[in-house]
C-alpha cells in the first residue's frame, strides 16, 4: 500500500436516519487515522435529515439515482411500467459516474437494484464490499447470484454480514456450494460511539411499589418490521394488570397513522406517546428518561438502538428477530421473547416490570459491561480498515 488515501464510495438509499447511515457517520470519525477518503452516494433520494451531519464529518455526498423516482402518477400501473423501462438509463448513469470517480473500493449498503450494482462494479473492475444489513437483502435472483458469484464476482467481492443470522438468511441456501468461501465471510456487528451513552447518569428506581410509574421506551422507524402493532396490543393487556406505566416511542414512518388509531382503539392515550423522529443528539437524553427498553421487531439485522440501550445501563426486552440473540444474552443482559408472539411479549413486560428493582439494575449493568466488551467503535473501525486493505490486496493479486 502507498501512503495515498483509500477512496471509498458507499452506495446507500438516502440520508435519512437509519442504522446504516448512523454506522457510517460513526466510523467516519476514524477515517483520517486510517487514511480513508469516504464518500456516500444516495440511490433514490437526494437529501435527508442527516445531510448536514455527513457534511460536518467531511464525507462527500453525491446523488446517483438507480431507479426513476416514484411520482405516484396515474394511471399507476402505466407509470410503474414506464419506471421499469427507464432502468437501463440509470444503469449507464451509475456506470459513467463510477468510471469518472474511479474509487478504490465501492461498498454496497443498499439492496435495491443489487445486481445492477454488482454488474457495474464488475465491468469497471472495482473491488466491492457487499455489506449485508438485512435478512431479505437477497430476495430475487438467488440462482443467478449462485452462478454469478462463481464465474463473475468471486475475485472482485468481499462479503460482510451484520450478524450470523443475516448471513444465513441471505446466503445459507448456498452454504454447501460456497464451501470454504462461506466460512470466510465476515460478521461485523455495526455499532456507534457509545461513550455518550456510557456516561449517562440514569434515574434509578428505588422502590418495588406497584404504584411506581415505570417508563418504557423504544426507538425505531414506524413500519411493519419494528413490530409496534404487537407491542400496542400487548400493552393493552398489560394495563389491566399494571396500570402504572408509560411507553414512549421515538420514531416516524408509514405506520404512524395506523399506530395512532390503535392507541385510540385500545384507550391508551394516557399510556403511550409517539414522539416522532428524534435528532441523533437527542437519543442519549431519551434513553436517560426511561427505565426499560423494548425492541418488539419482527425483522432485524443487528440493531444499533439495542447497543445504545445496553450502554445506557437499561434492562432490555427484545424479540428473537434477526441477530438480536447474538447481542442479548437471555436472562442475563436482557429478556428475549419469541418473534411475533404477543403472549410472550406480554409475559416479558410483566416479568421485567415486576422484577425487583435491584435485579433490574444488575441486568442493566451487565448489559452496559457487555456493550463495552463487544461493541467498541474504535476496534470496529480498525477491523473495517483492515478489511478494506485486504480487499485491495486481494484484488491486486487477482487482476481481471
Coordinates of C-alpha atoms in Angstrom, one line a residue:
X1 CA 0.0 0.0 0.0
X2 CA 1.2 3.5 -0.7
X3 CA 0.6 6.5 1.6
X4 CA -2.2 7.8 -0.6
X5 CA -5.7 7.7 0.9
X6 CA -8.1 4.9 0.1
X7 CA -11.1 6.3 -1.8
X8 CA -14.3 4.5 -0.7
X9 CA -17.8 5.1 -2.0
X10 CA -20.8 3.8 -0.1
X11 CA -24.0 3.2 -2.2
X12 CA -26.9 3.8 0.2
X13 CA -30.6 4.6 -0.2
X14 CA -30.9 8.1 1.4
X15 CA -29.5 10.4 4.1
X16 CA -32.5 9.9 6.5
X17 CA -31.9 8.5 9.9
X18 CA -31.3 4.7 9.9
X19 CA -28.8 2.2 11.2
X20 CA -26.7 2.2 8.1
X21 CA -26.4 6.0 8.0
X22 CA -25.6 6.2 11.7
X23 CA -23.0 3.5 11.4
X24 CA -21.2 5.3 8.5
X25 CA -21.3 8.6 10.4
X26 CA -19.6 7.0 13.3
X27 CA -16.9 5.0 11.5
X28 CA -16.1 8.2 9.5
X29 CA -14.7 9.7 12.7
X30 CA -11.6 7.4 12.3
X31 CA -11.1 7.9 8.6
X32 CA -8.2 10.3 9.0
X33 CA -6.2 8.0 11.2
X34 CA -6.7 5.1 8.8
X35 CA -6.0 7.0 5.6
X36 CA -9.5 6.8 4.2
X37 CA -11.4 9.3 1.9
X38 CA -15.0 8.3 2.3
X39 CA -17.9 9.3 0.1
X40 CA -21.6 8.5 0.2
X41 CA -23.8 8.2 -2.9
X42 CA -27.6 8.1 -2.4
X43 CA -29.5 6.0 -4.9
X44 CA -33.1 7.1 -4.6
X45 CA -33.3 10.3 -2.5
X46 CA -31.2 13.4 -2.9
X47 CA -31.0 14.9 0.6
X48 CA -32.2 13.8 4.0
X49 CA -32.3 14.8 7.7
X50 CA -28.6 13.7 8.2
X51 CA -27.2 15.7 5.3
X52 CA -25.6 18.3 7.5
X53 CA -24.0 15.7 9.8
X54 CA -22.4 14.0 6.8
X55 CA -21.0 17.3 5.6
X56 CA -19.7 18.1 9.1
X57 CA -17.8 14.8 9.0
X58 CA -16.2 15.8 5.7
X59 CA -18.0 12.9 3.9
X60 CA -18.6 13.9 0.3
X61 CA -22.2 13.4 -0.8
X62 CA -23.5 12.7 -4.3
X63 CA -26.9 11.8 -5.7
X64 CA -26.9 8.9 -8.2
X65 CA -30.5 7.6 -8.7
X66 CA -30.6 4.0 -9.7
X67 CA -34.4 3.9 -10.3
X68 CA -36.8 6.6 -11.5
X69 CA -38.4 8.5 -8.6
X70 CA -41.9 7.3 -7.8
X71 CA -44.0 10.4 -8.6
X72 CA -47.3 8.4 -7.9
X73 CA -48.6 9.5 -11.3
X74 CA -51.9 8.0 -12.6
X75 CA -52.7 5.5 -14.0
X76 CA -50.2 4.0 -11.6
X77 CA -50.0 0.7 -13.5
X78 CA -48.8 2.5 -16.6
X79 CA -46.4 4.7 -14.6
X80 CA -44.9 1.5 -12.9
X81 CA -44.2 0.0 -16.4
X82 CA -42.6 3.3 -17.6
X83 CA -40.4 3.3 -14.5
X84 CA -39.2 -0.2 -15.2
X85 CA -38.4 0.7 -18.8
X86 CA -36.2 3.5 -17.8
X87 CA -34.0 1.1 -15.8
X88 CA -31.2 0.9 -18.4
X89 CA -30.8 4.6 -18.4
X90 CA -29.9 4.6 -14.7
X91 CA -27.5 1.6 -15.3
X92 CA -25.5 3.7 -17.7
X93 CA -25.7 6.7 -15.4
X94 CA -24.1 4.9 -12.4
X95 CA -21.6 3.3 -14.8
X96 CA -20.4 6.6 -16.1
X97 CA -20.4 8.3 -12.7
X98 CA -18.3 5.5 -11.1
X99 CA -16.0 5.4 -14.1
X100 CA -15.3 9.1 -13.7
X101 CA -14.9 8.9 -10.0
X102 CA -12.5 5.9 -10.1
X103 CA -12.8 4.8 -6.4
X104 CA -10.5 2.2 -4.8
X105 CA -13.5 0.4 -3.2
X106 CA -17.3 0.5 -3.6
X107 CA -19.3 -0.6 -0.6
X108 CA -22.8 -1.8 -1.4
X109 CA -25.1 -1.0 1.6
X110 CA -28.4 -0.7 -0.3
X111 CA -30.1 -3.8 -1.6
X112 CA -32.3 -2.0 -4.2
X113 CA -31.1 -3.0 -7.7
X114 CA -28.4 -5.1 -6.1
X115 CA -27.5 -6.9 -9.4
X116 CA -27.1 -3.6 -11.2
X117 CA -24.6 -2.6 -8.6
X118 CA -22.8 -5.9 -8.9
X119 CA -22.6 -5.8 -12.7
X120 CA -21.5 -2.1 -12.9
X121 CA -18.7 -2.5 -10.4
X122 CA -17.5 -5.8 -12.0
X123 CA -17.5 -4.2 -15.5
X124 CA -15.3 -1.4 -14.1
X125 CA -13.2 -3.9 -12.2
X126 CA -13.6 -2.1 -8.9
X127 CA -13.2 -4.1 -5.7
X128 CA -16.6 -4.4 -4.0
X129 CA -17.6 -4.9 -0.4
X130 CA -21.2 -6.2 -0.1
X131 CA -22.4 -5.3 3.4
X132 CA -25.5 -7.3 4.1
X133 CA -27.5 -5.4 6.7
X134 CA -31.0 -7.0 6.4
X135 CA -32.3 -10.6 6.3
X136 CA -34.0 -10.0 2.9
X137 CA -31.2 -8.3 1.1
X138 CA -31.1 -11.1 -1.5
X139 CA -34.7 -11.9 -2.3
X140 CA -34.8 -12.3 -6.0
X141 CA -32.4 -14.0 -8.5
X142 CA -30.9 -16.4 -5.9
X143 CA -30.0 -18.9 -8.6
X144 CA -28.5 -16.2 -10.7
X145 CA -26.3 -15.0 -7.8
X146 CA -25.1 -18.5 -7.2
X147 CA -23.6 -18.7 -10.8
X148 CA -22.7 -15.0 -10.9
X149 CA -20.6 -15.4 -7.8
X150 CA -18.7 -18.4 -9.2
X151 CA -18.0 -17.0 -12.6
X152 CA -18.1 -13.3 -12.3
X153 CA -18.0 -11.9 -8.7
X154 CA -15.8 -14.2 -6.7
X155 CA -12.5 -12.4 -7.3
X156 CA -14.0 -9.0 -7.0
X157 CA -16.1 -9.1 -3.9
X158 CA -15.7 -9.2 -0.1
X159 CA -18.8 -10.0 1.9
X160 CA -19.6 -8.7 5.3
X161 CA -22.8 -9.5 7.3
X162 CA -24.2 -7.6 10.2
X163 CA -24.9 -10.9 12.0
X164 CA -24.7 -14.7 11.6
X165 CA -28.5 -14.7 11.2
X166 CA -28.5 -12.2 8.4
X167 CA -25.7 -14.2 6.7
X168 CA -27.7 -17.4 7.0
X169 CA -30.9 -15.9 5.7
X170 CA -29.3 -14.4 2.6
X171 CA -26.6 -17.0 1.7
X172 CA -27.4 -20.1 3.7
X173 CA -29.0 -21.7 0.7
X174 CA -25.6 -21.9 -1.0
X175 CA -23.5 -22.6 2.1
X176 CA -22.6 -26.1 0.8
X177 CA -21.9 -24.8 -2.6
X178 CA -19.6 -22.0 -1.4
X179 CA -17.8 -24.4 1.0
X180 CA -14.7 -22.6 2.4
X181 CA -15.8 -19.3 0.8
X182 CA -18.8 -19.2 3.1
X183 CA -16.7 -19.7 6.2
X184 CA -14.5 -16.8 5.1
X185 CA -17.5 -14.4 5.1
X186 CA -17.0 -11.8 7.9
X187 CA -19.6 -10.9 10.5
X188 CA -19.2 -7.4 11.9
X189 CA -21.9 -6.1 14.1
X190 CA -22.4 -2.4 13.3
X191 CA -22.0 0.0 16.3
X192 CA -21.6 3.6 17.2
X193 CA -19.5 5.7 19.6
X194 CA -21.1 4.5 22.8
X195 CA -19.3 6.9 25.1
X196 CA -22.2 9.4 25.2
X197 CA -24.4 6.6 26.4
X198 CA -21.9 5.1 28.8
X199 CA -21.7 8.4 30.6
X200 CA -25.5 8.6 31.2
X201 CA -26.4 9.2 34.8
X202 CA -29.6 7.2 34.9
X203 CA -32.6 7.9 37.1
X204 CA -32.8 5.0 39.4
X205 CA -36.0 3.4 40.8
X206 CA -35.5 2.7 44.4
X207 CA -38.9 1.1 45.2
X208 CA -40.8 -2.0 44.3
X209 CA -44.2 -0.3 44.8
X210 CA -46.7 -1.2 42.1
X211 CA -47.8 2.4 42.1
X212 CA -44.3 3.5 40.9
X213 CA -44.7 4.6 37.3
X214 CA -42.4 2.7 35.0
X215 CA -41.3 4.4 31.9
X216 CA -40.8 2.2 28.9
X217 CA -39.1 3.3 25.7
X218 CA -38.4 2.2 22.1
X219 CA -36.7 3.7 19.1
X220 CA -37.4 2.7 15.5
X221 CA -39.0 3.5 12.2
X222 CA -42.7 3.1 12.3
X223 CA -43.1 0.3 9.7
X224 CA -44.1 -3.4 9.7
X225 CA -40.6 -4.6 10.6
X226 CA -40.4 -3.0 14.0
X227 CA -43.5 -4.8 15.4
X228 CA -45.1 -1.9 17.2
X229 CA -48.6 -3.2 16.5
X230 CA -47.7 -6.2 18.6
X231 CA -46.4 -4.0 21.4
X232 CA -49.5 -1.9 21.5
X233 CA -51.7 -5.0 21.7
X234 CA -49.6 -6.4 24.5
X235 CA -49.7 -3.0 26.3
X236 CA -53.5 -3.1 26.2
X237 CA -53.4 -6.3 28.2
X238 CA -50.6 -5.1 30.5
X239 CA -52.7 -2.1 31.5
X240 CA -55.3 -4.4 33.2
X241 CA -52.6 -5.9 35.4
X242 CA -50.2 -3.0 35.9
X243 CA -51.7 0.4 35.0
X244 CA -48.8 2.5 36.3
X245 CA -46.5 2.7 33.3
X246 CA -45.9 4.9 30.2
X247 CA -44.5 3.9 26.8
X248 CA -42.6 6.4 24.7
X249 CA -41.9 5.5 21.1
X250 CA -39.3 7.7 19.2
X251 CA -39.7 7.3 15.5
X252 CA -41.8 8.1 12.4
X253 CA -42.8 6.3 9.3
X254 CA -45.6 4.9 7.2
X255 CA -47.3 3.1 10.1
X256 CA -47.8 6.2 12.2
X257 CA -51.5 6.7 11.5
X258 CA -52.2 3.0 12.0
X259 CA -50.4 3.0 15.4
X260 CA -52.1 6.2 16.5
X261 CA -55.5 4.7 15.6
X262 CA -54.6 1.6 17.6
X263 CA -53.8 3.7 20.6
X264 CA -57.2 5.3 20.4
X265 CA -58.9 2.0 19.8
X266 CA -57.4 0.5 23.0
X267 CA -57.9 3.7 25.0
X268 CA -54.1 4.0 25.6
X269 CA -53.6 7.8 25.2
X270 CA -52.5 8.2 28.8
X271 CA -50.1 5.2 28.5
X272 CA -48.4 5.6 25.1
X273 CA -46.8 8.6 23.3
X274 CA -45.4 8.6 19.8
X275 CA -42.8 11.3 19.8
X276 CA -41.8 11.4 16.1
X277 CA -38.2 11.3 14.8
X278 CA -35.5 12.3 17.2
X279 CA -32.3 14.1 16.1
X280 CA -29.4 11.8 16.9
X281 CA -28.0 14.0 19.6
X282 CA -31.4 13.7 21.4
X283 CA -31.2 9.9 21.8
X284 CA -28.9 9.8 24.9
X285 CA -31.4 12.1 26.8
X286 CA -34.3 9.9 25.6
X287 CA -32.6 6.8 26.9
X288 CA -31.8 8.6 30.1
X289 CA -35.5 9.3 30.6
X290 CA -36.7 5.7 30.5
X291 CA -36.5 2.7 32.9
X292 CA -36.9 -0.2 30.4
X293 CA -36.1 -0.5 26.7
X294 CA -38.3 -2.6 24.4
X295 CA -37.5 -3.9 20.9
X296 CA -40.5 -5.8 19.5
X297 CA -39.2 -6.2 16.0
X298 CA -40.4 -8.9 13.6
X299 CA -37.5 -8.4 11.2
X300 CA -34.0 -7.2 12.1
X301 CA -30.3 -7.2 11.2
X302 CA -28.1 -6.2 14.2
X303 CA -29.9 -3.1 15.6
X304 CA -27.7 -0.3 16.9
X305 CA -30.5 1.0 19.1
X306 CA -30.2 -2.1 21.3
X307 CA -26.5 -1.5 21.7
X308 CA -27.2 2.1 22.7
X309 CA -29.7 1.0 25.3
X310 CA -27.2 -1.6 26.6
X311 CA -24.6 1.1 27.0
X312 CA -27.2 3.2 28.8
X313 CA -27.5 0.5 31.5
X314 CA -31.1 -0.3 30.6
X315 CA -32.8 -3.6 31.2
X316 CA -34.0 -4.7 27.7
X317 CA -36.9 -6.8 26.4
X318 CA -36.4 -7.8 22.8
X319 CA -37.7 -10.3 20.3
X320 CA -35.5 -13.0 18.8
X321 CA -35.7 -11.4 15.4
X322 CA -32.6 -11.3 13.2
X323 CA -29.3 -11.0 15.0
X324 CA -30.8 -9.8 18.3
X325 CA -30.0 -13.1 20.2
X326 CA -26.3 -12.5 19.2
X327 CA -26.5 -9.2 21.1
X328 CA -28.6 -10.0 24.1
X329 CA -27.9 -12.9 26.4
X330 CA -31.3 -14.1 27.6
X331 CA -31.9 -13.6 31.4
X332 CA -28.5 -12.0 31.8
X333 CA -28.2 -8.8 29.7
X334 CA -31.9 -8.7 28.9
X335 CA -35.0 -10.8 28.2
X336 CA -35.9 -12.3 24.9
X337 CA -39.3 -13.4 23.6
X338 CA -40.3 -15.4 20.5
X339 CA -40.7 -13.1 17.5
X340 CA -44.3 -12.2 16.8
X341 CA -45.6 -13.9 20.0
X342 CA -47.9 -11.4 21.7
X343 CA -48.4 -13.6 24.8
X344 CA -44.6 -14.0 25.3
X345 CA -44.2 -10.3 24.8
X346 CA -46.8 -9.6 27.4
X347 CA -45.2 -12.0 29.8
X348 CA -41.8 -10.4 29.3
X349 CA -43.2 -7.0 30.0
X350 CA -44.9 -8.2 33.2
X351 CA -41.7 -10.1 34.3
X352 CA -39.5 -7.1 33.8
X353 CA -41.9 -4.6 35.4
X354 CA -42.4 -6.8 38.4
X355 CA -38.8 -7.7 38.8
X356 CA -37.1 -6.4 42.0
X357 CA -35.5 -3.0 41.1
X358 CA -32.1 -4.2 42.3
X359 CA -32.2 -7.2 39.9
X360 CA -33.3 -4.9 37.1
X361 CA -30.4 -2.6 37.9
X362 CA -27.9 -5.5 37.8
X363 CA -29.3 -6.7 34.5
X364 CA -28.8 -3.1 33.1
X365 CA -25.2 -3.1 34.5
X366 CA -24.4 -6.4 32.8
X367 CA -25.8 -5.0 29.6
X368 CA -23.5 -2.0 29.9
X369 CA -20.5 -4.2 30.5
X370 CA -21.3 -6.3 27.5
X371 CA -21.7 -3.3 25.2
X372 CA -18.2 -2.1 26.3
X373 CA -16.7 -5.5 25.5
X374 CA -18.5 -6.4 22.3
X375 CA -19.3 -3.1 20.5
X376 CA -16.3 -0.8 20.7
X377 CA -16.4 1.6 17.7
X378 CA -12.7 2.2 17.6
X379 CA -12.0 -1.5 17.4
X380 CA -14.7 -1.9 14.7
X381 CA -13.2 1.0 12.7
X382 CA -9.8 -0.7 12.9
X383 CA -11.3 -4.0 11.8
X384 CA -13.0 -2.4 8.8
X385 CA -9.8 -0.6 7.8
X386 CA -8.0 -4.0 7.8
X387 CA -10.8 -5.4 5.7
X388 CA -10.5 -2.6 3.2
X389 CA -6.8 -3.1 2.9
X390 CA -7.2 -6.9 2.5
X391 CA -9.8 -6.4 -0.2
X392 CA -7.4 -4.1 -2.2
X393 CA -4.5 -6.6 -1.7
X394 CA -6.7 -9.5 -2.9
X395 CA -7.8 -7.5 -5.9
X396 CA -4.3 -6.7 -6.9
X397 CA -3.3 -10.4 -6.6
X398 CA -6.3 -11.4 -8.8
X399 CA -6.5 -8.9 -11.6
X400 CA -9.2 -9.0 -14.2

